[in-house]
Amino acid sequence: MTDDIIAIDGPAGSGKSSVARLLADRLGWSVLDTGAMYRAVTSEALHLGLAPDDTGAVARVAQRSLIETRPRVSINGRDVHDEIRSDVVNVAVSVVAANPAVRAAMVQRQRAIAADEPGGLVVEGRDITTVVFPHARVKVYLTASLDERARRRGEEGGESVARRDHADSSRETSPLRQAEDAIALDTTGLSVDQVVEEIVRCLKNTTSD
Ligand code: DC
């Protein structure tokens, strides 16, 4: 298991994916987009004609499916890279991500991926700093104003982002919250580069301790 884990959580549009990718590039580390895993399960459940709230059947999909996130997102060999960003998946994914058995299956896989990782790993999601890797070397909680997050998602008004924030933060199992010892970074008005610089600085501080 790699000890070199940078865990990043935050709401939709806070910049997690872009920051995680650039950060991993800069460090020569791998990156894991855990949202893509929940989205892939959602896409497969819909593909099979399941209702997103059919908890037992959707959990079986999560437990039995082969999910790849790189270089493209696929599930059971079916490329869903673009489809996972569709409106139907956007709507259904909060329901699937609230399913405790789906979460248990995803957390187990995320830890297995880290266990197999020979180098460093940047992992981003909603429960990475609190549940999946609470002992990560650096833990970051990204935020940004609702207006800016909606703008980044190409959305007017922010209703859909706000709805997803609410669903992610109020669910019973592993809700989105800031870990007590996570570094909080408000990315409003900051470039991806600036945020990455700040995280690299935090990482260097951990080595010099
Ligand atoms: O980061 P994203 O928008 O691709 O995430 C998609 C959905 O999955 C979103 O509703 C939050 C949920 N999610 C989660 O519950 N836990 C994670 N570790 C990652 C994403």
mmCIF file of C-alpha atoms and ligand atoms in Angstrom:
data_model
loop_
_atom_site.group_PDB
_atom_site.id
_atom_site.type_symbol
_atom_site.label_atom_id
_atom_site.label_comp_id
_atom_site.label_asym_id
_atom_site.label_seq_id
_atom_site.Cartn_x
_atom_site.Cartn_y
_atom_site.Cartn_z
ATOM 1 C CA MET A 1 0.000 0.000 0.000
ATOM 2 C CA THR A 2 1.412 3.352 -0.967
ATOM 3 C CA ASP A 3 1.873 5.793 1.919
ATOM 4 C CA ASP A 4 1.906 8.615 -0.578
ATOM 5 C CA ILE A 5 -1.765 9.521 -0.781
ATOM 6 C CA ILE A 6 -3.197 12.975 -1.268
ATOM 7 C CA ALA A 7 -6.921 12.901 -0.483
ATOM 8 C CA ILE A 8 -9.178 15.637 -1.859
ATOM 9 C CA ASP A 9 -12.867 16.141 -1.047
ATOM 10 C CA GLY A 10 -15.298 18.911 -1.849
ATOM 11 C CA PRO A 11 -18.654 19.687 -3.426
ATOM 12 C CA ALA A 12 -19.472 19.628 -7.160
ATOM 13 C CA GLY A 13 -17.567 22.278 -9.094
ATOM 14 C CA SER A 14 -15.040 22.983 -6.332
ATOM 15 C CA GLY A 15 -12.245 22.069 -8.762
ATOM 16 C CA LYS A 16 -11.373 18.600 -7.445
ATOM 17 C CA SER A 17 -10.975 16.822 -10.788
ATOM 18 C CA SER A 18 -8.871 19.477 -12.527
ATOM 19 C CA VAL A 19 -6.746 20.011 -9.429
ATOM 20 C CA ALA A 20 -6.259 16.261 -8.867
ATOM 21 C CA ARG A 21 -5.212 15.675 -12.502
ATOM 22 C CA LEU A 22 -2.730 18.541 -12.657
ATOM 23 C CA LEU A 23 -1.361 17.714 -9.212
ATOM 24 C CA ALA A 24 -0.801 14.069 -10.190
ATOM 25 C CA ASP A 25 0.871 15.180 -13.448
ATOM 26 C CA ARG A 26 3.142 17.536 -11.596
ATOM 27 C CA LEU A 27 4.191 14.902 -9.043
ATOM 28 C CA GLY A 28 4.319 11.974 -11.485
ATOM 29 C CA TRP A 29 1.669 10.228 -9.370
ATOM 30 C CA SER A 30 -1.480 8.339 -10.410
ATOM 31 C CA VAL A 31 -4.945 9.795 -9.986
ATOM 32 C CA LEU A 32 -8.245 8.213 -8.965
ATOM 33 C CA ASP A 33 -11.573 9.946 -9.703
ATOM 34 C CA THR A 34 -13.954 8.133 -7.334
ATOM 35 C CA GLY A 35 -16.978 10.100 -8.594
ATOM 36 C CA ALA A 36 -16.425 8.396 -11.953
ATOM 37 C CA MET A 37 -16.806 5.017 -10.187
ATOM 38 C CA TYR A 38 -20.213 5.972 -8.711
ATOM 39 C CA ARG A 39 -21.186 7.392 -12.091
ATOM 40 C CA ALA A 40 -20.140 4.178 -13.890
ATOM 41 C CA VAL A 41 -22.270 2.035 -11.543
ATOM 42 C CA THR A 42 -25.200 4.411 -12.125
ATOM 43 C CA SER A 43 -24.767 4.216 -15.867
ATOM 44 C CA GLU A 44 -24.641 0.400 -15.779
ATOM 45 C CA ALA A 45 -27.735 0.187 -13.547
ATOM 46 C CA LEU A 46 -29.673 2.403 -15.988
ATOM 47 C CA HIS A 47 -28.305 0.400 -18.929
ATOM 48 C CA LEU A 48 -29.714 -2.759 -17.315
ATOM 49 C CA GLY A 49 -33.096 -1.072 -16.859
ATOM 50 C CA LEU A 50 -32.855 -0.919 -13.060
ATOM 51 C CA ALA A 51 -34.441 1.843 -11.002
ATOM 52 C CA PRO A 52 -31.679 3.813 -9.201
ATOM 53 C CA ASP A 53 -33.475 3.251 -5.880
ATOM 54 C CA ASP A 54 -33.625 -0.547 -6.315
ATOM 55 C CA THR A 55 -30.985 -0.824 -3.568
ATOM 56 C CA GLY A 56 -30.415 -4.599 -3.690
ATOM 57 C CA ALA A 57 -30.086 -4.884 -7.458
ATOM 58 C CA VAL A 58 -27.916 -1.769 -7.787
ATOM 59 C CA ALA A 59 -25.666 -3.026 -4.963
ATOM 60 C CA ARG A 60 -25.158 -6.289 -6.882
ATOM 61 C CA VAL A 61 -24.123 -4.282 -9.948
ATOM 62 C CA ALA A 62 -21.602 -2.394 -7.786
ATOM 63 C CA GLN A 63 -20.231 -5.612 -6.283
ATOM 64 C CA ARG A 64 -19.962 -7.625 -9.489
ATOM 65 C CA SER A 65 -18.889 -5.132 -12.129
ATOM 66 C CA LEU A 66 -15.412 -4.530 -13.450
ATOM 67 C CA ILE A 67 -14.813 -0.775 -13.333
ATOM 68 C CA GLU A 68 -11.896 0.983 -15.019
ATOM 69 C CA THR A 69 -11.351 4.726 -14.720
ATOM 70 C CA ARG A 70 -8.199 5.191 -16.767
ATOM 71 C CA PRO A 71 -7.448 6.068 -19.467
ATOM 72 C CA ARG A 72 -11.218 6.058 -20.116
ATOM 73 C CA VAL A 73 -14.090 5.151 -17.811
ATOM 74 C CA SER A 74 -15.621 1.772 -18.594
ATOM 75 C CA ILE A 75 -17.779 -0.773 -16.803
ATOM 76 C CA ASN A 76 -17.773 -4.458 -17.735
ATOM 77 C CA GLY A 77 -15.849 -3.512 -20.864
ATOM 78 C CA ARG A 78 -18.443 -0.944 -22.013
ATOM 79 C CA ASP A 79 -17.002 2.542 -22.547
ATOM 80 C CA VAL A 80 -19.129 4.993 -20.543
ATOM 81 C CA HIS A 81 -16.614 7.826 -20.471
ATOM 82 C CA ASP A 82 -18.957 10.400 -22.020
ATOM 83 C CA GLU A 83 -22.259 8.899 -20.937
ATOM 84 C CA ILE A 84 -21.420 9.262 -17.216
ATOM 85 C CA ARG A 85 -21.636 13.067 -17.637
ATOM 86 C CA SER A 86 -25.162 12.940 -19.126
ATOM 87 C CA ASP A 87 -28.184 14.543 -17.427
ATOM 88 C CA VAL A 88 -29.792 11.164 -16.631
ATOM 89 C CA VAL A 89 -26.658 10.017 -14.800
ATOM 90 C CA ASN A 90 -26.307 13.425 -13.082
ATOM 91 C CA VAL A 91 -29.797 13.016 -11.654
ATOM 92 C CA ALA A 92 -29.574 9.334 -10.653
ATOM 93 C CA VAL A 93 -26.027 9.271 -9.245
ATOM 94 C CA SER A 94 -26.921 10.909 -5.912
ATOM 95 C CA VAL A 95 -29.426 8.118 -5.261
ATOM 96 C CA VAL A 96 -26.898 5.418 -6.146
ATOM 97 C CA ALA A 97 -24.154 7.101 -4.072
ATOM 98 C CA ALA A 98 -26.462 7.130 -1.027
ATOM 99 C CA ASN A 99 -26.797 3.319 -1.149
ATOM 100 C CA PRO A 100 -24.669 1.967 1.760
ATOM 101 C CA ALA A 101 -23.892 -1.353 0.021
ATOM 102 C CA VAL A 102 -22.739 0.477 -3.115
ATOM 103 C CA ARG A 103 -20.500 2.689 -0.960
ATOM 104 C CA ALA A 104 -19.026 -0.305 0.861
ATOM 105 C CA ALA A 105 -18.146 -1.942 -2.471
ATOM 106 C CA MET A 106 -16.576 1.257 -3.854
ATOM 107 C CA VAL A 107 -14.549 1.957 -0.688
ATOM 108 C CA GLN A 108 -13.174 -1.591 -0.760
ATOM 109 C CA ARG A 109 -12.092 -1.173 -4.394
ATOM 110 C CA GLN A 110 -10.563 2.235 -3.786
ATOM 111 C CA ARG A 111 -8.426 0.779 -0.982
ATOM 112 C CA ALA A 112 -7.447 -2.163 -3.190
ATOM 113 C CA ILE A 113 -6.362 0.239 -5.950
ATOM 114 C CA ALA A 114 -4.172 2.108 -3.430
ATOM 115 C CA ALA A 115 -2.766 -1.197 -2.167
ATOM 116 C CA ASP A 116 -1.654 -2.051 -5.711
ATOM 117 C CA GLU A 117 -0.220 1.381 -6.429
ATOM 118 C CA PRO A 118 3.568 1.335 -6.498
ATOM 119 C CA GLY A 119 3.926 5.128 -6.550
ATOM 120 C CA GLY A 120 1.944 8.042 -5.172
ATOM 121 C CA LEU A 121 -1.806 8.431 -5.624
ATOM 122 C CA VAL A 122 -4.071 11.484 -5.709
ATOM 123 C CA VAL A 123 -7.651 10.480 -4.858
ATOM 124 C CA GLU A 124 -10.639 12.789 -5.107
ATOM 125 C CA GLY A 125 -14.275 12.415 -4.068
ATOM 126 C CA ARG A 126 -16.605 13.159 -1.158
ATOM 127 C CA ASP A 127 -15.547 10.736 1.605
ATOM 128 C CA ILE A 128 -11.858 10.254 0.826
ATOM 129 C CA THR A 129 -10.472 12.338 3.711
ATOM 130 C CA THR A 130 -13.100 11.151 6.193
ATOM 131 C CA VAL A 131 -13.709 7.455 5.397
ATOM 132 C CA VAL A 132 -11.555 5.959 2.653
ATOM 133 C CA PHE A 133 -8.091 7.334 3.523
ATOM 134 C CA PRO A 134 -8.371 9.208 6.843
ATOM 135 C CA HIS A 135 -4.594 8.765 7.314
ATOM 136 C CA ALA A 136 -3.608 10.200 3.921
ATOM 137 C CA ARG A 137 -0.382 12.207 3.917
ATOM 138 C CA VAL A 138 -2.220 15.365 2.852
ATOM 139 C CA LYS A 139 -5.970 15.921 3.198
ATOM 140 C CA VAL A 140 -7.606 18.794 1.372
ATOM 141 C CA TYR A 141 -11.156 20.131 1.429
ATOM 142 C CA LEU A 142 -11.865 22.312 -1.598
ATOM 143 C CA THR A 143 -14.731 24.795 -1.672
ATOM 144 C CA ALA A 144 -15.848 27.630 -3.950
ATOM 145 C CA SER A 145 -18.868 29.929 -4.022
ATOM 146 C CA LEU A 146 -22.081 28.412 -5.425
ATOM 147 C CA ASP A 147 -22.027 30.957 -8.272
ATOM 148 C CA GLU A 148 -18.524 29.985 -9.319
ATOM 149 C CA ARG A 149 -19.198 26.257 -8.997
ATOM 150 C CA ALA A 150 -22.343 26.553 -11.150
ATOM 151 C CA ARG A 151 -20.417 28.591 -13.715
ATOM 152 C CA ARG A 152 -17.679 25.928 -13.863
ATOM 153 C CA ARG A 153 -20.363 23.317 -14.507
ATOM 154 C CA GLY A 154 -21.796 25.499 -17.295
ATOM 155 C CA GLU A 155 -25.014 25.953 -15.391
ATOM 156 C CA GLU A 156 -27.249 29.005 -14.900
ATOM 157 C CA GLY A 157 -28.424 29.748 -11.376
ATOM 158 C CA GLY A 158 -26.838 26.710 -9.729
ATOM 159 C CA GLU A 159 -30.054 24.829 -8.867
ATOM 160 C CA SER A 160 -28.726 21.470 -9.995
ATOM 161 C CA VAL A 161 -25.371 21.939 -8.220
ATOM 162 C CA ALA A 162 -27.212 23.082 -5.068
ATOM 163 C CA ARG A 163 -29.537 20.076 -5.235
ATOM 164 C CA ARG A 164 -26.585 17.697 -5.511
ATOM 165 C CA ASP A 165 -24.754 19.491 -2.659
ATOM 166 C CA HIS A 166 -27.791 18.963 -0.499
ATOM 167 C CA ALA A 167 -28.141 15.273 -1.419
ATOM 168 C CA ASP A 168 -24.395 14.606 -0.890
ATOM 169 C CA SER A 169 -24.217 16.448 2.450
ATOM 170 C CA SER A 170 -27.443 15.222 3.996
ATOM 171 C CA ARG A 171 -27.316 11.497 3.172
ATOM 172 C CA GLU A 172 -26.968 9.140 6.111
ATOM 173 C CA THR A 173 -23.945 7.122 4.934
ATOM 174 C CA SER A 174 -20.650 9.025 4.623
ATOM 175 C CA PRO A 175 -22.071 12.482 3.930
ATOM 176 C CA LEU A 176 -19.780 15.111 2.423
ATOM 177 C CA ARG A 177 -18.124 16.966 5.294
ATOM 178 C CA GLN A 178 -14.793 18.554 6.036
ATOM 179 C CA ALA A 179 -12.446 16.333 8.064
ATOM 180 C CA GLU A 180 -11.215 18.139 11.177
ATOM 181 C CA ASP A 181 -7.589 17.895 10.135
ATOM 182 C CA ALA A 182 -8.109 18.628 6.417
ATOM 183 C CA ILE A 183 -6.681 21.788 4.894
ATOM 184 C CA ALA A 184 -9.577 23.920 3.645
ATOM 185 C CA LEU A 185 -8.946 25.801 0.407
ATOM 186 C CA ASP A 186 -11.469 28.214 -1.088
ATOM 187 C CA THR A 187 -10.767 28.092 -4.826
ATOM 188 C CA THR A 188 -13.086 31.001 -5.772
ATOM 189 C CA GLY A 189 -11.081 33.258 -8.080
ATOM 190 C CA LEU A 190 -8.029 30.954 -8.004
ATOM 191 C CA SER A 191 -6.547 29.172 -11.011
ATOM 192 C CA VAL A 192 -6.028 25.398 -10.980
ATOM 193 C CA ASP A 193 -2.287 26.131 -10.969
ATOM 194 C CA GLN A 194 -2.521 28.246 -7.830
ATOM 195 C CA VAL A 195 -4.443 25.541 -5.976
ATOM 196 C CA VAL A 196 -1.958 22.873 -7.091
ATOM 197 C CA GLU A 197 0.965 25.035 -5.915
ATOM 198 C CA GLU A 198 -0.636 25.361 -2.498
ATOM 199 C CA ILE A 199 -1.148 21.592 -2.155
ATOM 200 C CA VAL A 200 2.434 20.881 -3.299
ATOM 201 C CA ARG A 201 3.594 23.316 -0.595
ATOM 202 C CA CYS A 202 1.566 21.375 2.022
ATOM 203 C CA LEU A 203 3.049 18.101 0.783
ATOM 204 C CA LYS A 204 6.585 19.465 1.145
ATOM 205 C CA ASN A 205 5.782 20.507 4.711
ATOM 206 C CA THR A 206 4.851 16.910 5.573
ATOM 207 C CA THR A 207 8.251 15.635 4.370
ATOM 208 C CA SER A 208 10.256 18.202 6.320
ATOM 209 C CA ASP A 209 8.453 17.405 9.629
HETATM 210 O O1 DC B 1 -17.489 14.191 -8.230
HETATM 211 P P1 DC B 1 -18.689 13.762 -9.105
HETATM 212 O O2 DC B 1 -19.635 14.898 -9.407
HETATM 213 O O3 DC B 1 -18.287 13.040 -10.337
HETATM 214 O O4 DC B 1 -19.495 12.722 -8.188
HETATM 215 C C1 DC B 1 -20.640 12.073 -8.661
HETATM 216 C C2 DC B 1 -21.569 11.703 -7.518
HETATM 217 O O5 DC B 1 -20.983 10.667 -6.723
HETATM 218 C C3 DC B 1 -21.947 12.833 -6.579
HETATM 219 O O6 DC B 1 -23.347 12.770 -6.319
HETATM 220 C C4 DC B 1 -21.198 12.531 -5.323
HETATM 221 C C5 DC B 1 -20.970 11.062 -5.363
HETATM 222 N N1 DC B 1 -19.676 10.683 -4.797
HETATM 223 C C6 DC B 1 -19.668 10.161 -3.534
HETATM 224 O O7 DC B 1 -20.716 10.068 -2.907
HETATM 225 N N2 DC B 1 -18.493 9.751 -2.978
HETATM 226 C C7 DC B 1 -17.328 9.885 -3.649
HETATM 227 N N3 DC B 1 -16.201 9.475 -3.073
HETATM 228 C C8 DC B 1 -17.326 10.429 -4.949
HETATM 229 C C9 DC B 1 -18.516 10.839 -5.495
#
